[in-house]
Amino acid sequence: MELVVAVVVGLVVVAIVFGVVLSRRRPAPGTTRPAGGRGPGAATGDRRTAATPTVPPRAPAPGLAGRIRSAFGSGAQDPWSELEGLLVGADVGPSTSARIVGDVRLRYGQGDDPSALVGEEIRSILGTSSSLELPTEGLGVVLVVGVNGSGKTTTIGKLAARLSNQGKRVSIANSDTFRAAASEQLGVWAERARAHLVRQARGADPGAVAFDAVQAAQARGSDVLIVDTAGRLHTKQPLMDELKKVRRVIEKAVGRPPDETLLVLDATTGHRGGGGDGRGADEARRHGEGGSRPGGARSARGAGQSRRHR
């Protein structure tokens, strides 16, 4: 009898303890259980889900046109000085900036859009773009030069595609025998543009590639030959001499200098693009040239520019 009473008492105690535990784990009315099932008594250091504060989107900074208009807004003290500072900060160059400010100042009137006037002055300085001047009969040769990574190969691919779409038969010479995979990259562009590619093994003489390309283009009846060259800095005289050699080889093979020399520039180069980089085109067109002259035409090409030299 005593054993039965002890068992009953033990079961009652267990039931009471179990009920107390359940009541402590049950969330209070109107509250939600934290993620992961952890209650208020979770140990310090446990990860707790917190609401991420929302950050308002940042308004984009105004472009050059917007900053020019702001300089001429109400309360502006000296808009012309601020305009010149904006142009210099955009790497237009001190002398060109002063010229643009002077011309805009003469034309500006109450109610005019200063940014539109600046744009007109810049376009007048750059001049209108013109097409390549290639012979109507026989083989025309375009020599492409520039510094490393300026986009020469991509420009050649786009130019070849445009000429092919105009109905011309195009050949390409891979005289960039220094850069790794240059031949493969140019091969992809030639295939896309339906152009004939002349190439040799890596490390071959660039002048020899140009000579073979002229012979092959003439034999195939091509209308245009585009000659790619390796990127080079104007401070490396041996590389500049190599560029002059390529031009001499072309002149000997065709009987005249290249019809066009394109200097490919990165559009972010700024006003210095026509300085040191321009020496590459100058060296390419200067040697053995009689009566040819530098042209100032520029044509936009997406991410960069190409300056024409004749």
Short mmCIF file of C-alpha atoms in Angstrom, two decimals:
data_model
loop_
_atom_site.label_atom_id
_atom_site.label_comp_id
_atom_site.label_asym_id
_atom_site.label_seq_id
_atom_site.Cartn_x
_atom_site.Cartn_y
_atom_site.Cartn_z
CA MET A 1 0.00 0.00 0.00
CA GLU A 2 2.81 2.38 0.87
CA LEU A 3 4.47 1.58 -2.49
CA VAL A 4 1.35 2.57 -4.43
CA VAL A 5 1.09 5.87 -2.55
CA ALA A 6 4.75 6.65 -3.29
CA VAL A 7 4.27 5.98 -7.03
CA VAL A 8 1.16 8.20 -7.13
CA VAL A 9 2.96 11.04 -5.35
CA GLY A 10 5.92 10.72 -7.73
CA LEU A 11 3.68 10.93 -10.80
CA VAL A 12 1.95 14.04 -9.39
CA VAL A 13 5.31 15.74 -8.78
CA VAL A 14 6.49 14.92 -12.32
CA ALA A 15 3.26 16.29 -13.79
CA ILE A 16 3.60 19.52 -11.81
CA VAL A 17 7.23 20.02 -12.92
CA PHE A 18 6.34 19.29 -16.55
CA GLY A 19 3.50 21.83 -16.42
CA VAL A 20 5.75 24.52 -15.00
CA VAL A 21 8.33 23.95 -17.76
CA LEU A 22 5.70 24.17 -20.49
CA SER A 23 4.25 27.37 -19.05
CA ARG A 24 7.69 29.04 -19.10
CA ARG A 25 8.39 28.04 -22.73
CA ARG A 26 4.99 29.21 -24.00
CA PRO A 27 5.19 32.82 -25.49
CA ALA A 28 3.11 35.51 -23.90
CA PRO A 29 -0.11 36.61 -25.67
CA GLY A 30 0.55 39.18 -28.46
CA THR A 31 4.18 38.19 -28.90
CA THR A 32 5.90 36.11 -31.59
CA ARG A 33 8.55 33.48 -31.10
CA PRO A 34 12.03 34.58 -32.27
CA ALA A 35 13.54 32.88 -35.32
CA GLY A 36 15.15 29.53 -34.56
CA GLY A 37 12.78 28.80 -31.65
CA ARG A 38 14.96 30.53 -29.07
CA GLY A 39 13.14 32.14 -26.22
CA PRO A 40 13.90 35.17 -24.11
CA GLY A 41 16.30 33.11 -22.06
CA ALA A 42 18.66 32.35 -24.94
CA ALA A 43 22.31 32.56 -24.09
CA THR A 44 24.27 35.69 -24.86
CA GLY A 45 26.09 35.49 -28.24
CA ASP A 46 23.27 33.74 -30.12
CA ARG A 47 22.47 35.23 -33.49
CA ARG A 48 19.24 37.22 -33.44
CA THR A 49 17.32 38.39 -36.47
CA ALA A 50 17.27 42.18 -36.65
CA ALA A 51 15.46 44.40 -39.13
CA THR A 52 17.88 45.86 -41.70
CA PRO A 53 17.59 49.65 -41.77
CA THR A 54 16.50 50.94 -45.17
CA VAL A 55 18.85 53.48 -46.78
CA PRO A 56 17.23 55.95 -49.15
CA PRO A 57 18.61 55.73 -52.72
CA ARG A 58 21.34 58.21 -53.46
CA ALA A 59 20.54 60.68 -56.17
CA PRO A 60 22.94 60.50 -59.14
CA ALA A 61 25.47 63.30 -59.38
CA PRO A 62 24.72 65.84 -62.11
CA GLY A 63 26.75 65.57 -65.30
CA LEU A 64 28.88 68.28 -66.84
CA ALA A 65 25.88 69.87 -68.56
CA GLY A 66 23.99 70.06 -65.27
CA ARG A 67 26.95 71.60 -63.46
CA ILE A 68 27.34 74.20 -66.22
CA ARG A 69 23.68 75.18 -65.88
CA SER A 70 24.07 75.39 -62.11
CA ALA A 71 27.03 77.74 -62.54
CA PHE A 72 24.73 80.14 -64.38
CA GLY A 73 21.89 79.82 -61.89
CA SER A 74 20.48 82.56 -59.74
CA GLY A 75 22.96 84.15 -57.38
CA ALA A 76 26.02 83.09 -59.37
CA GLN A 77 28.93 85.41 -58.61
CA ASP A 78 31.29 84.68 -61.52
CA PRO A 79 29.82 82.00 -63.85
CA TRP A 80 32.57 82.40 -66.44
CA SER A 81 35.36 81.59 -64.00
CA GLU A 82 33.37 78.61 -62.72
CA LEU A 83 32.71 77.44 -66.29
CA GLU A 84 36.42 77.51 -67.07
CA GLY A 85 37.13 75.56 -63.89
CA LEU A 86 34.56 72.92 -64.88
CA LEU A 87 36.13 72.50 -68.31
CA VAL A 88 39.65 72.27 -66.91
CA GLY A 89 38.41 69.72 -64.38
CA ALA A 90 36.95 67.70 -67.26
CA ASP A 91 40.48 67.56 -68.78
CA VAL A 92 39.63 69.80 -71.72
CA GLY A 93 42.92 71.62 -71.24
CA PRO A 94 43.67 75.19 -70.08
CA SER A 95 44.08 76.84 -73.48
CA THR A 96 41.09 75.10 -75.05
CA SER A 97 38.95 75.83 -71.99
CA ALA A 98 39.84 79.54 -72.17
CA ARG A 99 39.00 79.57 -75.87
CA ILE A 100 35.61 77.92 -75.31
CA VAL A 101 34.75 80.29 -72.46
CA GLY A 102 35.68 83.31 -74.55
CA ASP A 103 33.59 82.21 -77.54
CA VAL A 104 30.58 81.28 -75.39
CA ARG A 105 30.79 84.60 -73.56
CA LEU A 106 30.48 86.48 -76.84
CA ARG A 107 27.41 84.49 -77.87
CA TYR A 108 25.63 84.10 -74.54
CA GLY A 109 22.41 86.00 -74.00
CA GLN A 110 19.70 86.05 -71.38
CA GLY A 111 17.70 82.83 -71.53
CA ASP A 112 20.29 80.87 -73.52
CA ASP A 113 21.34 77.38 -72.43
CA PRO A 114 25.07 77.68 -71.61
CA SER A 115 25.65 73.93 -71.85
CA ALA A 116 24.23 73.87 -75.39
CA LEU A 117 26.54 76.72 -76.39
CA VAL A 118 29.53 74.89 -74.91
CA GLY A 119 28.57 71.78 -76.86
CA GLU A 120 28.39 73.74 -80.10
CA GLU A 121 31.83 75.25 -79.49
CA ILE A 122 33.35 71.84 -78.78
CA ARG A 123 31.85 70.40 -81.96
CA SER A 124 33.19 73.30 -83.98
CA ILE A 125 36.69 72.73 -82.60
CA LEU A 126 36.62 69.00 -83.30
CA GLY A 127 35.25 69.52 -86.78
CA THR A 128 32.87 67.32 -88.70
CA SER A 129 33.71 63.67 -89.21
CA SER A 130 34.61 62.59 -92.71
CA SER A 131 34.88 59.25 -94.42
CA LEU A 132 38.15 57.54 -95.27
CA GLU A 133 39.77 58.79 -98.45
CA LEU A 134 40.61 55.59 -100.30
CA PRO A 135 41.35 55.11 -104.01
CA THR A 136 38.42 54.17 -106.20
CA GLU A 137 40.59 51.72 -108.14
CA GLY A 138 43.27 49.39 -106.89
CA LEU A 139 44.20 48.55 -103.33
CA GLY A 140 43.71 51.11 -100.57
CA VAL A 141 45.83 50.71 -97.44
CA VAL A 142 44.89 51.81 -93.91
CA LEU A 143 47.61 51.69 -91.25
CA VAL A 144 46.36 51.52 -87.64
CA VAL A 145 48.63 52.62 -84.78
CA GLY A 146 48.24 53.43 -81.09
CA VAL A 147 49.42 52.71 -77.58
CA ASN A 148 48.80 49.44 -75.75
CA GLY A 149 45.20 48.69 -74.88
CA SER A 150 43.64 51.61 -76.73
CA GLY A 151 41.33 49.37 -78.77
CA LYS A 152 43.12 49.06 -82.13
CA THR A 153 42.03 45.49 -82.82
CA THR A 154 38.40 46.20 -81.94
CA THR A 155 38.44 49.31 -84.11
CA ILE A 156 39.85 47.30 -87.00
CA GLY A 157 37.05 44.74 -86.62
CA LYS A 158 34.38 47.45 -86.69
CA LEU A 159 36.01 49.23 -89.63
CA ALA A 160 36.32 45.98 -91.58
CA ALA A 161 32.66 45.18 -90.95
CA ARG A 162 31.57 48.62 -92.12
CA LEU A 163 33.64 48.41 -95.31
CA SER A 164 32.34 44.90 -96.00
CA ASN A 165 28.77 46.10 -95.58
CA GLN A 166 29.55 48.78 -98.17
CA GLY A 167 30.35 46.04 -100.65
CA LYS A 168 34.15 46.27 -100.46
CA ARG A 169 36.48 43.29 -100.33
CA VAL A 170 38.59 43.68 -97.20
CA SER A 171 41.88 42.11 -96.17
CA ILE A 172 43.52 42.45 -92.76
CA ALA A 173 47.23 42.17 -91.95
CA ASN A 174 48.18 41.02 -88.47
CA SER A 175 51.43 42.91 -88.07
CA ASP A 176 51.00 42.77 -84.28
CA THR A 177 53.24 39.75 -83.88
CA PHE A 178 54.21 40.61 -80.29
CA ARG A 179 51.01 40.44 -78.21
CA ALA A 180 49.80 37.02 -77.10
CA ALA A 181 46.58 35.88 -78.81
CA ALA A 182 46.56 38.94 -81.07
CA SER A 183 46.29 36.73 -84.14
CA GLU A 184 43.42 34.73 -82.64
CA GLN A 185 41.52 37.87 -81.64
CA LEU A 186 41.95 39.43 -85.06
CA GLY A 187 40.90 36.15 -86.64
CA VAL A 188 37.55 36.29 -84.81
CA TRP A 189 36.96 39.85 -86.00
CA ALA A 190 37.95 38.96 -89.57
CA GLU A 191 35.49 36.06 -89.59
CA ARG A 192 32.68 38.27 -88.30
CA ALA A 193 33.46 40.95 -90.87
CA ARG A 194 33.86 38.45 -93.75
CA ALA A 195 37.42 39.68 -94.30
CA HIS A 196 40.56 37.84 -95.38
CA LEU A 197 43.26 37.66 -92.71
CA VAL A 198 46.99 37.44 -93.43
CA ARG A 199 49.09 36.36 -90.44
CA GLN A 200 52.30 34.63 -89.52
CA ALA A 201 53.65 32.96 -86.41
CA ARG A 202 54.07 34.99 -83.27
CA GLY A 203 57.42 36.80 -83.23
CA ALA A 204 57.59 37.18 -87.00
CA ASP A 205 58.83 40.41 -88.54
CA PRO A 206 55.92 42.91 -88.72
CA GLY A 207 57.25 44.38 -91.97
CA ALA A 208 57.31 40.93 -93.58
CA VAL A 209 53.70 40.36 -92.57
CA ALA A 210 52.70 43.72 -94.08
CA PHE A 211 54.52 42.91 -97.33
CA ASP A 212 52.91 39.47 -97.64
CA ALA A 213 49.52 41.01 -96.87
CA VAL A 214 49.88 43.54 -99.68
CA GLN A 215 50.82 40.78 -102.13
CA ALA A 216 47.94 38.56 -100.98
CA ALA A 217 45.39 41.41 -101.05
CA GLN A 218 46.39 42.39 -104.56
CA ALA A 219 46.21 38.77 -105.73
CA ARG A 220 42.73 38.36 -104.23
CA GLY A 221 41.51 41.62 -105.71
CA SER A 222 40.82 43.24 -102.34
CA ASP A 223 39.68 46.84 -102.25
CA VAL A 224 41.06 47.70 -98.80
CA LEU A 225 43.92 46.36 -96.68
CA ILE A 226 43.88 47.23 -92.98
CA VAL A 227 47.26 46.80 -91.29
CA ASP A 228 47.24 46.18 -87.55
CA THR A 229 50.36 47.05 -85.53
CA ALA A 230 51.51 46.30 -82.00
CA GLY A 231 50.81 48.83 -79.28
CA ARG A 232 53.79 51.02 -78.46
CA LEU A 233 54.71 54.08 -76.44
CA HIS A 234 56.30 57.05 -78.18
CA THR A 235 59.14 56.95 -75.65
CA LYS A 236 60.39 53.59 -76.97
CA GLN A 237 62.50 54.65 -79.94
CA PRO A 238 63.28 51.11 -81.23
CA LEU A 239 59.54 50.42 -81.43
CA MET A 240 58.97 53.72 -83.23
CA ASP A 241 61.69 52.79 -85.72
CA GLU A 242 59.93 49.47 -86.27
CA LEU A 243 56.72 51.36 -87.07
CA LYS A 244 58.54 53.49 -89.63
CA LYS A 245 59.90 50.31 -91.18
CA VAL A 246 56.38 48.91 -91.59
CA ARG A 247 55.39 52.09 -93.40
CA ARG A 248 58.44 51.90 -95.69
CA VAL A 249 57.60 48.29 -96.55
CA ILE A 250 54.02 49.20 -97.43
CA GLU A 251 55.18 52.13 -99.54
CA LYS A 252 57.59 49.89 -101.43
CA ALA A 253 55.01 47.14 -101.98
CA VAL A 254 52.14 49.41 -103.05
CA GLY A 255 54.15 52.18 -104.69
CA ARG A 256 52.85 54.92 -102.37
CA PRO A 257 52.46 55.57 -98.64
CA PRO A 258 49.40 54.25 -96.81
CA ASP A 259 46.29 56.12 -97.89
CA GLU A 260 45.17 56.58 -94.29
CA THR A 261 46.90 56.31 -90.91
CA LEU A 262 44.51 55.96 -87.98
CA LEU A 263 45.71 56.77 -84.48
CA VAL A 264 43.38 55.02 -82.04
CA LEU A 265 42.99 56.78 -78.68
CA ASP A 266 41.11 55.93 -75.54
CA ALA A 267 38.30 58.46 -75.18
CA THR A 268 39.25 59.05 -71.52
CA THR A 269 42.78 60.17 -72.40
CA GLY A 270 41.81 63.83 -72.37
CA HIS A 271 43.59 66.74 -73.99
CA ARG A 272 46.96 64.98 -73.77
CA GLY A 273 45.81 62.40 -76.31
CA GLY A 274 47.07 64.47 -79.20
CA GLY A 275 50.48 65.00 -77.60
CA GLY A 276 52.68 62.01 -76.86
CA ASP A 277 50.29 59.50 -78.38
CA GLY A 278 50.14 61.53 -81.56
CA ARG A 279 53.84 61.00 -82.18
CA GLY A 280 53.07 57.41 -83.15
CA ALA A 281 51.03 58.54 -86.13
CA ASP A 282 53.52 61.31 -86.89
CA GLU A 283 56.37 58.81 -87.05
CA ALA A 284 54.29 56.45 -89.16
CA ARG A 285 53.48 59.09 -91.77
CA ARG A 286 56.63 61.26 -91.74
CA HIS A 287 59.30 58.97 -93.16
CA GLY A 288 59.73 59.06 -96.94
CA GLU A 289 56.54 61.01 -97.47
CA GLY A 290 56.28 63.61 -100.14
CA GLY A 291 53.43 66.08 -100.03
CA SER A 292 51.23 64.29 -97.54
CA ARG A 293 49.88 66.32 -94.65
CA PRO A 294 48.32 65.60 -91.25
CA GLY A 295 44.55 65.66 -91.13
CA GLY A 296 42.60 66.83 -88.12
CA ALA A 297 39.45 64.79 -88.57
CA ARG A 298 38.33 62.66 -85.65
CA SER A 299 35.59 60.07 -85.54
CA ALA A 300 33.98 58.72 -82.40
CA ARG A 301 34.18 54.96 -82.05
CA GLY A 302 32.21 53.97 -79.00
CA ALA A 303 34.70 53.74 -76.16
CA GLY A 304 37.45 55.65 -77.89
CA GLN A 305 38.46 57.89 -80.74
CA SER A 306 40.49 57.51 -83.86
CA ARG A 307 42.44 60.42 -85.29
CA ARG A 308 43.16 60.42 -88.96
CA HIS A 309 46.56 61.29 -90.38
CA ARG A 310 47.28 61.56 -94.05
#
